Short mmCIF file of C-alpha atoms in Angstrom, two decimals:
data_model
loop_
_atom_site.label_atom_id
_atom_site.label_comp_id
_atom_site.label_asym_id
_atom_site.label_seq_id
_atom_site.Cartn_x
_atom_site.Cartn_y
_atom_site.Cartn_z
CA MET A 2 121.66 81.54 127.47
CA GLY A 3 119.11 81.96 124.69
CA ARG A 4 117.37 84.60 126.75
CA LEU A 5 120.58 86.53 127.38
CA LEU A 6 121.34 86.63 123.68
CA LYS A 7 117.90 88.10 122.94
CA ILE A 8 118.30 90.73 125.62
CA LEU A 9 121.74 91.74 124.32
CA PHE A 10 120.52 91.81 120.72
CA PHE A 11 117.56 94.03 121.59
CA ALA A 12 119.39 96.25 124.08
CA PHE A 13 122.42 97.03 121.92
CA ILE A 14 121.25 96.68 118.34
CA VAL A 15 117.46 96.84 117.94
CA ARG A 16 116.61 99.49 120.54
CA PRO A 17 119.22 102.04 119.38
CA ILE A 18 118.13 101.58 115.76
CA VAL A 19 114.44 101.92 116.61
CA VAL A 20 114.98 104.99 118.77
CA ILE A 21 117.62 106.89 116.77
CA VAL A 22 117.51 105.78 113.14
CA LEU A 23 113.77 105.19 113.02
CA GLY A 24 111.80 107.00 115.71
CA LEU A 25 108.22 106.00 116.48
CA ASN A 26 104.95 107.86 116.60
CA LEU A 27 103.40 105.50 119.08
CA ARG A 28 99.71 105.59 119.96
CA GLY A 29 97.64 103.33 122.18
CA LYS A 30 100.56 101.80 124.04
CA GLN A 31 98.21 100.97 126.93
CA ASN A 32 96.42 98.53 124.58
CA LEU A 33 99.50 96.39 124.12
CA PRO A 34 98.90 93.03 125.83
CA GLN A 35 101.31 92.77 128.76
CA ALA A 36 100.78 89.11 129.58
CA GLY A 37 100.03 86.02 127.52
CA PRO A 38 98.34 84.13 126.20
CA ALA A 39 97.70 86.89 123.69
CA MET A 40 97.93 87.50 119.98
CA ILE A 41 99.06 90.60 118.12
CA ALA A 42 97.89 90.91 114.52
CA ALA A 43 99.86 93.51 112.59
CA ASN A 44 100.19 94.61 108.99
CA HIS A 45 103.44 93.62 107.33
CA ASN A 46 105.68 95.80 105.19
CA SER A 47 109.21 95.18 106.32
CA HIS A 48 111.48 92.94 108.34
CA LEU A 49 111.56 95.83 110.78
CA ASP A 50 107.91 95.24 111.74
CA THR A 51 108.75 92.33 114.03
CA LEU A 52 111.73 94.08 115.60
CA VAL A 53 109.80 97.30 116.25
CA LEU A 54 106.87 95.43 117.83
CA MET A 55 109.17 93.39 120.06
CA SER A 56 111.12 96.47 121.10
CA LEU A 57 107.93 97.92 122.60
CA TYR A 58 108.28 95.34 125.37
CA PRO A 59 110.65 95.69 128.32
CA LEU A 60 113.83 93.64 127.97
CA SER A 61 112.71 91.34 130.77
CA LYS A 62 109.69 90.25 128.71
CA ILE A 63 111.25 90.04 125.25
CA HIS A 64 111.71 86.26 125.39
CA ARG A 65 107.95 85.90 126.00
CA VAL A 66 107.11 87.61 122.70
CA ARG A 67 107.17 85.18 119.79
CA PRO A 68 106.75 86.17 116.15
CA VAL A 69 105.20 83.57 113.88
CA ALA A 70 107.41 83.43 110.79
CA ALA A 71 107.62 81.59 107.48
CA ALA A 72 109.74 78.44 107.73
CA ASP A 73 110.62 78.49 104.02
CA TYR A 74 112.20 81.94 104.39
CA PHE A 75 113.78 81.94 107.83
CA LEU A 76 114.99 78.37 107.90
CA LYS A 77 116.49 78.41 104.42
CA ASN A 78 120.09 78.45 105.62
CA ARG A 79 121.97 77.65 108.77
CA PHE A 80 122.97 81.18 109.68
CA LEU A 81 119.52 82.68 109.23
CA SER A 82 117.80 79.93 111.16
CA TRP A 83 120.30 80.21 114.04
CA PHE A 84 119.62 83.94 114.13
CA ALA A 85 115.83 83.54 113.87
CA PHE A 86 115.69 81.07 116.75
CA ASN A 87 118.31 82.53 119.08
CA CYS A 88 118.14 86.30 118.60
CA ILE A 89 114.44 86.64 117.86
CA GLY A 90 112.77 83.43 118.95
CA ILE A 91 110.44 82.79 116.03
CA ILE A 92 107.80 80.12 115.80
CA PRO A 93 108.32 78.69 112.30
CA ILE A 94 105.26 77.97 110.23
CA ASN A 95 105.06 76.01 107.03
CA ARG A 96 103.50 77.97 104.18
CA THR A 97 103.35 75.15 101.62
CA GLY A 98 99.88 74.08 102.73
CA ARG A 99 100.68 70.36 102.73
CA GLN A 100 100.35 69.91 106.48
CA ARG A 101 97.20 69.24 108.50
CA LYS A 102 95.96 72.25 110.48
CA SER A 103 96.50 70.66 113.87
CA GLU A 104 100.13 69.96 113.00
CA LEU A 105 100.63 73.30 111.32
CA PHE A 106 99.70 75.39 114.35
CA ALA A 107 101.07 73.05 117.05
CA GLY A 108 103.96 75.41 117.80
CA CYS A 109 101.61 78.37 118.19
CA HIS A 110 99.34 76.50 120.57
CA GLN A 111 102.26 75.32 122.62
CA ALA A 112 103.52 78.89 123.02
CA LEU A 113 100.07 80.20 123.94
CA ASP A 114 99.69 77.40 126.47
CA GLN A 115 102.89 78.63 128.08
CA GLY A 116 101.39 82.11 128.36
CA GLU A 117 103.45 83.72 125.62
CA ILE A 118 102.51 86.61 123.34
CA LEU A 119 102.34 85.78 119.65
CA ILE A 120 102.96 88.24 116.83
CA LEU A 121 101.28 87.27 113.60
CA PHE A 122 101.08 89.01 110.25
CA PRO A 123 97.79 87.95 108.68
CA GLU A 124 98.86 89.35 105.30
CA GLY A 125 101.20 86.36 105.08
CA SER A 126 104.13 88.18 103.47
CA ARG A 127 105.52 91.67 103.23
CA GLY A 128 103.96 92.58 99.88
CA ASN A 129 104.35 96.00 98.27
CA PRO A 130 105.54 98.75 100.57
CA GLU A 131 102.74 100.41 102.56
CA GLU A 132 99.94 98.55 100.78
CA LEU A 133 97.52 96.36 102.63
CA SER A 134 97.13 92.97 100.94
CA GLU A 135 94.43 90.30 101.46
CA LEU A 136 94.39 88.82 104.94
CA LYS A 137 94.85 85.07 105.42
CA ARG A 138 92.62 83.04 107.68
CA GLY A 139 95.26 81.09 109.60
CA ILE A 140 94.84 83.39 112.57
CA TYR A 141 91.27 82.21 113.03
CA HIS A 142 92.35 78.59 113.18
CA ILE A 143 94.71 79.44 116.01
CA VAL A 144 92.34 81.44 118.20
CA HIS A 145 88.90 80.00 117.48
CA ASP A 146 88.99 77.14 119.92
CA ARG A 147 90.93 78.99 122.58
CA THR A 148 88.83 80.88 125.09
CA ASP A 149 91.88 82.48 126.67
CA THR A 150 93.34 84.30 123.68
CA ARG A 151 92.20 87.58 122.20
CA VAL A 152 93.58 89.41 119.17
CA THR A 153 95.04 92.93 119.43
CA PRO A 154 95.36 94.73 116.07
CA VAL A 155 98.40 96.92 115.37
CA MET A 156 98.78 99.18 112.35
CA MET A 157 102.26 100.26 111.33
CA HIS A 158 103.23 102.73 108.67
CA GLY A 159 106.54 103.99 107.37
CA LEU A 160 108.69 100.91 107.92
CA GLY A 161 108.12 99.88 104.32
CA ARG A 162 109.87 103.09 103.35
CA ALA A 163 112.74 102.59 105.79
CA LEU A 164 113.51 99.03 104.69
CA PRO A 165 111.23 97.61 102.00
CA ARG A 166 111.32 94.07 100.70
CA GLY A 167 114.42 93.25 98.69
CA GLU A 168 116.45 96.25 99.91
CA ALA A 169 119.50 96.15 102.13
CA LEU A 170 119.98 99.90 102.67
CA LEU A 171 118.16 101.19 105.74
CA VAL A 172 117.04 104.80 105.23
CA PRO A 173 115.91 106.72 108.36
CA PHE A 174 112.19 107.46 108.60
CA ASN A 175 109.79 108.06 111.46
CA CYS A 176 107.16 105.35 111.67
CA ASP A 177 103.67 105.16 113.05
CA VAL A 178 102.76 102.33 115.39
CA ILE A 179 99.08 102.48 116.31
CA ILE A 180 97.79 99.85 118.72
CA GLY A 181 94.05 99.23 118.75
CA ASN A 182 91.65 97.71 121.26
CA GLU A 183 91.38 93.95 121.70
CA LEU A 184 88.96 92.49 119.16
CA PRO A 185 85.85 90.64 120.37
CA ASP A 186 85.58 86.89 119.78
CA ALA A 187 84.52 86.02 116.23
CA GLU A 188 82.15 83.27 115.10
CA THR A 189 83.66 82.62 111.69
CA ALA A 190 87.01 83.07 110.02
CA GLU A 191 85.54 85.67 107.73
CA GLN A 192 84.21 87.68 110.64
CA LEU A 193 87.60 87.71 112.35
CA VAL A 194 89.48 88.63 109.19
CA ASN A 195 87.03 91.41 108.39
CA GLY A 196 87.25 92.66 111.96
CA ILE A 197 91.03 92.86 111.71
CA LYS A 198 90.88 94.58 108.35
CA GLU A 199 88.35 97.11 109.59
CA SER A 200 90.43 97.98 112.61
CA PHE A 201 93.56 98.28 110.41
CA LEU A 202 91.76 100.86 108.29
CA GLU A 203 90.44 102.64 111.38
CA LEU A 204 93.88 102.76 113.01
CA GLN A 205 95.41 103.98 109.77
CA LYS A 206 93.58 107.27 110.26
CA TYR A 207 95.89 108.04 113.19
CA CYS A 208 99.04 107.59 111.11
CA ILE A 209 100.82 110.85 110.45
CA THR A 210 103.31 109.48 107.93
CA CYS A 211 100.48 108.34 105.69
CA TRP A 212 99.34 110.82 103.06
CA GLN A 213 97.88 108.57 100.36
CA ALA A 214 94.99 107.34 102.49
CA MET B 21 133.04 128.37 136.78
CA TRP B 22 133.96 126.13 133.84
CA ASP B 23 135.15 129.25 132.04
CA ILE B 24 131.65 130.44 131.18
CA PRO B 25 131.81 134.17 130.36
CA PRO B 26 129.95 136.05 133.13
CA HIS B 27 127.10 137.49 131.05
CA SER B 28 126.31 134.13 129.49
CA PHE B 29 126.48 132.52 132.91
CA TYR B 30 123.91 134.94 134.33
CA ALA B 31 121.68 134.53 131.27
CA MET B 32 121.68 130.78 131.81
CA LEU B 33 120.83 131.27 135.47
CA VAL B 34 117.91 133.52 134.52
CA VAL B 35 116.58 130.86 132.15
CA LEU B 36 116.80 128.24 134.90
CA VAL B 37 115.02 130.58 137.33
CA LEU B 38 112.26 131.11 134.74
CA LEU B 39 111.90 127.34 134.40
CA LEU B 40 111.75 126.92 138.17
CA THR B 41 109.03 129.58 138.27
CA ALA B 42 107.08 127.74 135.59
CA THR B 43 107.35 124.49 137.51
CA ALA B 44 106.29 126.21 140.74
CA CYS B 45 103.29 127.83 138.98
CA ARG B 46 102.22 124.47 137.63
CA LEU B 47 102.41 122.85 141.05
CA ILE B 48 100.39 125.66 142.64
CA LEU B 49 97.85 125.51 139.79
CA ALA B 50 97.50 121.75 140.17
CA HIS B 51 96.99 122.22 143.89
CA VAL B 52 94.41 125.02 143.60
CA LYS B 53 92.44 123.52 140.73
CA ALA B 54 92.76 119.86 141.67
CA GLU B 55 89.81 118.87 139.47
CA LYS B 56 91.45 119.96 136.21
CA ASP B 57 93.87 117.82 134.22
CA PHE B 58 97.30 119.40 133.84
CA THR B 59 99.08 116.43 132.27
CA GLU B 60 99.73 118.28 129.01
CA LEU B 61 101.21 121.28 130.84
CA ARG B 62 103.33 119.00 133.02
CA HIS B 63 104.73 117.21 129.96
CA ARG B 64 105.41 120.54 128.32
CA ILE B 65 107.40 121.92 131.24
CA GLN B 66 109.24 118.64 131.85
CA SER B 67 110.27 118.61 128.19
CA TRP B 68 111.56 122.18 128.58
CA TRP B 69 113.78 121.02 131.45
CA TRP B 70 115.20 118.26 129.27
CA MET B 71 115.73 120.44 126.22
CA ILE B 72 117.35 123.30 128.13
CA GLY B 73 119.35 120.90 130.27
CA ILE B 74 120.83 119.11 127.27
CA LEU B 75 121.51 122.40 125.47
CA PHE B 76 123.28 124.04 128.42
CA VAL B 77 125.38 120.98 129.15
CA CYS B 78 126.52 120.79 125.53
CA LEU B 79 127.23 124.53 125.35
CA VAL B 80 129.26 124.41 128.54
CA VAL B 81 131.18 121.21 127.73
CA SER B 82 132.66 122.29 124.39
CA HIS B 83 131.97 123.67 120.95
CA THR B 84 132.29 120.19 119.54
CA ALA B 85 129.55 118.94 121.85
CA ALA B 86 127.27 121.78 120.76
CA ILE B 87 128.00 121.12 117.08
CA ILE B 88 127.22 117.42 117.51
CA LEU B 89 124.00 118.28 119.35
CA PHE B 90 122.77 120.54 116.56
CA ALA B 91 123.83 118.06 113.88
CA PHE B 92 121.66 115.52 115.69
CA ILE B 93 118.78 118.00 115.89
CA SER B 94 119.12 118.57 112.12
CA PHE B 95 119.02 114.82 111.60
CA LEU B 96 115.86 114.43 113.68
CA ALA B 97 114.20 117.37 111.93
CA LEU B 98 115.12 116.12 108.45
CA LYS B 99 113.89 112.64 109.30
CA GLU B 100 110.63 114.07 110.57
CA PHE B 101 110.23 116.18 107.44
CA PHE B 102 110.84 113.25 105.09
CA SER B 103 108.44 111.13 107.13
CA ILE B 104 105.46 113.44 106.88
CA VAL B 105 105.81 114.68 103.28
CA PRO B 106 105.12 112.50 100.24
CA THR B 107 108.36 110.97 99.00
CA ARG B 108 108.57 108.45 96.19
CA GLN B 109 109.69 104.93 96.98
CA ALA B 110 112.19 105.34 94.14
CA ASP B 111 113.91 108.19 95.97
CA ARG B 112 115.08 106.17 98.97
CA ARG B 113 118.71 106.33 97.87
CA VAL B 114 118.46 110.03 97.13
CA LEU B 115 117.16 110.61 100.64
CA PHE B 116 120.10 108.65 101.96
CA TRP B 117 122.45 111.14 100.25
CA ALA B 118 120.41 114.02 101.57
CA TYR B 119 121.09 112.72 105.09
CA MET B 120 124.79 112.62 104.24
CA ALA B 121 124.72 116.40 103.82
CA ILE B 122 124.41 116.69 107.62
CA PRO B 123 127.87 115.43 108.66
CA VAL B 124 129.51 117.42 105.86
CA GLN B 125 127.71 120.65 106.71
CA TYR B 126 128.51 120.40 110.42
CA TYR B 127 132.09 119.39 109.71
CA LEU B 128 132.41 122.61 107.71
CA VAL B 129 131.04 124.45 110.74
CA SER B 130 133.54 122.76 113.05
CA ILE B 131 136.54 123.80 110.97
CA GLY B 132 135.10 127.29 110.48
CA TRP B 133 135.34 127.22 106.67
CA TYR B 134 132.79 129.96 106.14
CA GLY B 135 133.02 130.11 102.34
CA LEU B 136 132.09 126.48 101.82
CA PHE B 137 129.68 126.34 104.77
CA ILE B 138 127.57 128.98 103.10
CA VAL B 139 127.46 127.42 99.60
CA PHE B 140 127.68 123.70 100.28
CA ILE B 141 123.92 123.07 100.50
CA PRO B 142 122.53 125.83 98.25
CA VAL B 143 125.01 124.99 95.48
CA TYR B 144 126.52 121.52 95.75
CA VAL B 145 123.73 119.56 97.40
CA PHE B 146 121.20 121.43 95.27
CA LEU B 147 122.91 120.24 92.11
CA LEU B 148 124.04 116.79 93.24
CA LEU B 149 120.70 115.44 94.50
CA PRO B 150 118.83 115.81 91.17
CA MET B 151 121.87 114.22 89.51
CA ARG B 152 121.46 111.18 91.77
CA MET B 153 117.73 111.19 90.97
CA VAL B 154 118.46 111.07 87.26
CA LEU B 155 120.60 107.97 87.77
CA ILE B 156 117.58 106.22 89.26
CA GLY B 157 115.67 107.23 86.17
CA GLU B 158 112.13 107.54 87.50
CA THR B 159 110.72 110.66 85.82
CA LYS B 160 107.15 110.47 87.13
CA GLY B 161 106.90 113.03 89.92
CA PHE B 162 110.50 114.19 89.39
CA ILE B 163 109.93 117.94 89.80
CA HIS B 164 107.76 117.52 92.86
CA SER B 165 110.27 115.21 94.49
CA ALA B 166 113.34 117.33 93.72
CA GLY B 167 111.56 120.36 95.17
CA ILE B 168 110.56 118.61 98.39
CA ILE B 169 113.95 117.07 99.03
CA HIS B 170 115.88 120.27 98.50
CA TRP B 171 113.50 122.35 100.55
CA ALA B 172 113.75 119.82 103.38
CA VAL B 173 117.56 119.99 103.44
CA MET B 174 117.56 123.79 103.28
CA LEU B 175 115.13 124.17 106.18
CA THR B 176 116.41 121.50 108.52
CA VAL B 177 120.15 121.41 107.80
CA PHE B 178 121.24 124.67 106.22
CA CYS B 179 119.11 126.96 108.39
CA ILE B 180 119.66 125.15 111.69
CA SER B 181 123.43 124.87 111.17
CA HIS B 182 123.65 128.68 111.34
CA ILE B 183 122.98 128.47 115.08
CA VAL B 184 126.28 126.73 115.76
CA TYR B 185 128.25 128.79 113.29
CA LEU B 186 127.69 131.61 115.80
CA LEU B 187 130.16 129.71 117.99
CA MET B 188 132.86 130.02 115.34
CA LEU B 189 132.73 133.81 115.03
CA PRO B 190 135.56 135.83 116.63
CA VAL B 191 134.68 137.05 120.13
CA LEU B 192 133.83 140.77 120.16
CA ASN B 193 131.89 140.95 123.40
CA LEU B 194 134.35 139.48 125.90
CA ASP B 195 131.85 139.37 128.77
CA ALA B 196 129.34 137.30 126.79
CA GLY B 197 131.74 135.14 124.82
CA ARG B 198 130.67 132.90 121.97
CA ILE B 199 127.82 131.14 123.68
CA GLY B 200 126.18 134.50 124.46
CA LEU B 201 125.13 134.75 120.81
CA VAL B 202 123.55 131.31 120.80
CA ILE B 203 121.71 131.91 124.05
CA PHE B 204 120.49 135.28 122.79
CA LEU B 205 119.13 133.82 119.53
CA LEU B 206 117.48 130.78 121.13
CA PHE B 207 116.05 132.71 124.05
CA MET B 208 114.65 135.57 121.95
CA THR B 209 113.10 133.12 119.46
CA GLN B 210 111.36 131.03 122.10
CA PHE B 211 110.41 134.06 124.17
CA ASN B 212 108.86 135.53 121.02
CA ASP B 213 106.61 132.47 120.68
CA VAL B 214 105.54 132.89 124.29
CA CYS B 215 104.93 136.66 123.98
CA GLN B 216 102.89 136.35 120.80
CA TYR B 217 100.83 133.64 122.46
CA ILE B 218 100.24 135.66 125.64
CA TRP B 219 99.40 138.92 123.83
CA GLY B 220 97.06 136.98 121.56
CA LYS B 221 95.31 135.41 124.55
CA LEU B 222 95.00 138.77 126.32
CA LEU B 223 93.96 141.08 123.49
CA GLY B 224 93.46 138.92 120.38
CA ARG B 225 90.55 140.11 118.21
CA HIS B 226 91.51 140.37 114.55
CA LYS B 227 92.67 137.21 112.86
CA ILE B 228 95.82 137.61 110.81
CA ILE B 229 95.76 134.50 108.58
CA PRO B 230 92.63 132.53 109.50
CA LYS B 231 93.15 129.95 106.77
CA VAL B 232 96.54 128.85 108.08
CA SER B 233 96.41 129.41 111.79
CA PRO B 234 93.07 130.48 113.29
CA ASN B 235 94.61 131.35 116.66
CA LYS B 236 97.04 133.95 115.32
CA THR B 237 95.87 137.54 115.70
CA TRP B 238 97.22 140.97 114.81
CA GLU B 239 97.19 141.91 118.48
CA GLY B 240 99.29 138.89 119.41
CA PHE B 241 101.71 139.49 116.55
CA LEU B 242 102.19 143.22 117.18
CA GLY B 243 102.34 142.76 120.96
CA GLY B 244 105.03 140.15 120.47
CA VAL B 245 107.00 142.30 118.02
CA LEU B 246 106.94 145.27 120.38
CA THR B 247 107.92 143.28 123.46
CA ILE B 248 110.70 141.37 121.73
CA THR B 249 112.13 144.45 120.04
CA LEU B 250 112.35 146.24 123.39
CA VAL B 251 113.69 143.29 125.39
CA SER B 252 116.19 142.63 122.65
CA GLY B 253 117.33 146.26 122.71
CA PHE B 254 118.36 145.89 126.34
CA LEU B 255 119.59 142.30 126.19
CA GLY B 256 121.53 142.65 122.91
CA PRO B 257 124.43 144.80 124.18
CA TYR B 258 124.74 142.46 127.15
CA LEU B 259 124.96 139.17 125.23
CA THR B 260 126.08 140.19 121.72
CA PRO B 261 128.45 142.73 120.14
CA LEU B 262 125.43 144.72 118.87
CA THR B 263 124.74 148.25 120.13
CA PHE B 264 121.36 149.22 121.63
CA ARG B 265 120.03 150.51 118.31
CA PHE B 266 121.08 147.49 116.27
CA SER B 267 119.83 145.19 119.02
CA LEU B 268 116.38 146.73 118.58
CA LEU B 269 116.63 145.89 114.88
CA ALA B 270 117.77 142.35 115.67
CA GLY B 271 114.74 141.92 117.94
CA LEU B 272 112.41 143.17 115.22
CA LEU B 273 113.99 140.74 112.76
CA ILE B 274 113.73 137.77 115.13
CA SER B 275 110.17 138.56 116.07
CA VAL B 276 108.83 138.96 112.54
CA SER B 277 110.77 136.03 111.07
CA GLY B 278 109.90 133.83 114.04
CA PHE B 279 106.24 134.42 113.30
CA ILE B 280 106.77 133.59 109.64
CA GLY B 281 108.64 130.38 110.47
CA ASP B 282 105.82 129.32 112.75
CA VAL B 283 103.11 129.83 110.13
CA VAL B 284 105.16 128.28 107.32
CA ILE B 285 105.49 125.01 109.27
CA SER B 286 101.79 125.31 110.18
CA SER B 287 100.95 125.56 106.48
CA ILE B 288 102.95 122.42 105.75
CA LYS B 289 101.06 120.53 108.45
CA ARG B 290 97.75 121.91 107.27
CA ASP B 291 98.51 120.80 103.72
CA LEU B 292 99.22 117.28 104.99
CA GLU B 293 96.19 117.43 107.32
CA ILE B 294 98.14 116.55 110.44
CA LYS B 295 98.23 118.32 113.79
CA ASP B 296 101.75 117.55 114.97
CA SER B 297 104.79 116.65 112.91
CA GLY B 298 105.78 113.88 115.31
CA SER B 299 105.64 112.78 118.92
CA LEU B 300 109.28 113.04 119.93
CA ILE B 301 108.89 115.76 122.57
CA PRO B 302 106.06 115.08 125.04
CA GLY B 303 103.74 118.06 125.32
CA HIS B 304 105.28 119.81 122.30
CA GLY B 305 104.79 117.39 119.39
CA GLY B 306 107.62 116.74 117.00
CA ILE B 307 110.97 118.45 116.64
CA LEU B 308 109.70 120.56 113.72
CA ASP B 309 106.89 121.84 115.91
CA ARG B 310 109.50 123.09 118.36
CA CYS B 311 112.05 124.39 115.83
CA ASP B 312 109.60 126.04 113.41
CA SER B 313 110.44 129.65 114.33
CA LEU B 314 114.11 128.89 114.86
CA ILE B 315 114.46 127.67 111.27
CA PHE B 316 113.69 131.18 110.06
CA THR B 317 115.26 133.28 112.80
CA SER B 318 118.68 131.55 112.80
CA PRO B 319 119.99 132.41 109.32
CA LEU B 320 118.41 135.86 109.36
CA PHE B 321 119.88 136.81 112.75
CA PHE B 322 123.21 135.27 111.79
CA HIS B 323 123.56 137.26 108.57
CA PHE B 324 122.36 140.46 110.20
CA LEU B 325 125.01 140.08 112.88
CA TYR B 326 127.66 138.99 110.38
CA TYR B 327 127.04 142.00 108.15
CA MET B 328 127.01 144.44 111.05
CA ASN B 329 130.08 143.24 112.92
CA TYR B 330 132.36 140.95 110.94
#
């Protein structure tokens, strides 16, 4: 039932919006991990980021793609949390920092153990439109003791113009989605975070909607 | 068949035969030179099949279908334009209103209200958009932004909508009907691109504007102009109400303005340091890459025809 709802939501609402209202300049689609356990690390400008990334997958796989999302935001009311769990299938994560790490990432590990594909935004929140903010280290704590999970970086540009933080009006824009190569295993959190940041900046060069860079 | 006027019907058949020939050539080429990669060429020709298929179906089905198709093309082109040029975050709502010009403009086409069709964007949209910008109140970059937004709407909505207004003109050439005009304009514009390219490849020596487009040569340009003028002279009386002499002139106009449209869009891309304006059409790039010449030829051909015959 939950799976059917996701398929309907993506087939009749997300896909048409992504294809007609937005329109993607997609590069490196062959780099997109097709089977889990895998981790996608993307930059974050808009709520659309998650939907666009998930829509790159065939409908039959959508329920295997799980965005990691802030519990304080998505579980703040009953409607939003129903939607987040049933239409998107988020893995909630607590941003308050009061929990132990093992508890904090338990949901992520469980999903990876089941061979699912995680989407994570290391910037933590959406920030200013089309600006890269500091990357958080949580991602390292998820992957560092897993030998089976690699990180694939994805750079997106333009979605922060289509639907920035705090706006409800969606304005049509083409968006770049550039998928990079899997990153090698990292020794330290800093190494991983720097690796992701470097590949973000490298991938940004292929964006055609990006003139400030 | 489906009430297609005979001349237009044959013209469509010729286009399909040309496409079949192109596909056959590609298959032979791929067979003879098996070691070379023809993926790009394959994508290009496949995209032509799609584009021409969709266009012909819409033209045959009804005027409304054709108007909706071109409204959608305008939307895609405008979206692509706004995506590649610098727009201010503050202007999001202004851009939203700029998009709203599309349904209004094409509605005016569909009811054939020529007087308003011709002034709606150059007068009303031109004055209303900066008014909306003032309400937002961000003055930094105001001039730049107003210029970009208005230019975008003129190029992608106003110019392209002239193609379908051809369908609203009274029929003067009964054998070609209304769609004859559209087929003539689109075919001559695209054929011009091809001719200039081929002449340039064959004879190209002297660069015409090396800073904008290093592959464009005087030989290619003049060869294209000559070919298109002549072809147009013979094709014009068949598909349009124009006589042989005025068809020659129409060909000259399409050929020269098609070249200018092409290099204007090239200059925009060069300014932004990008190669393609998008990736919507495999093998061609974005929709602006495909419609570049058409943006200039459509209004110029339309007004030439309108002045001569209506």
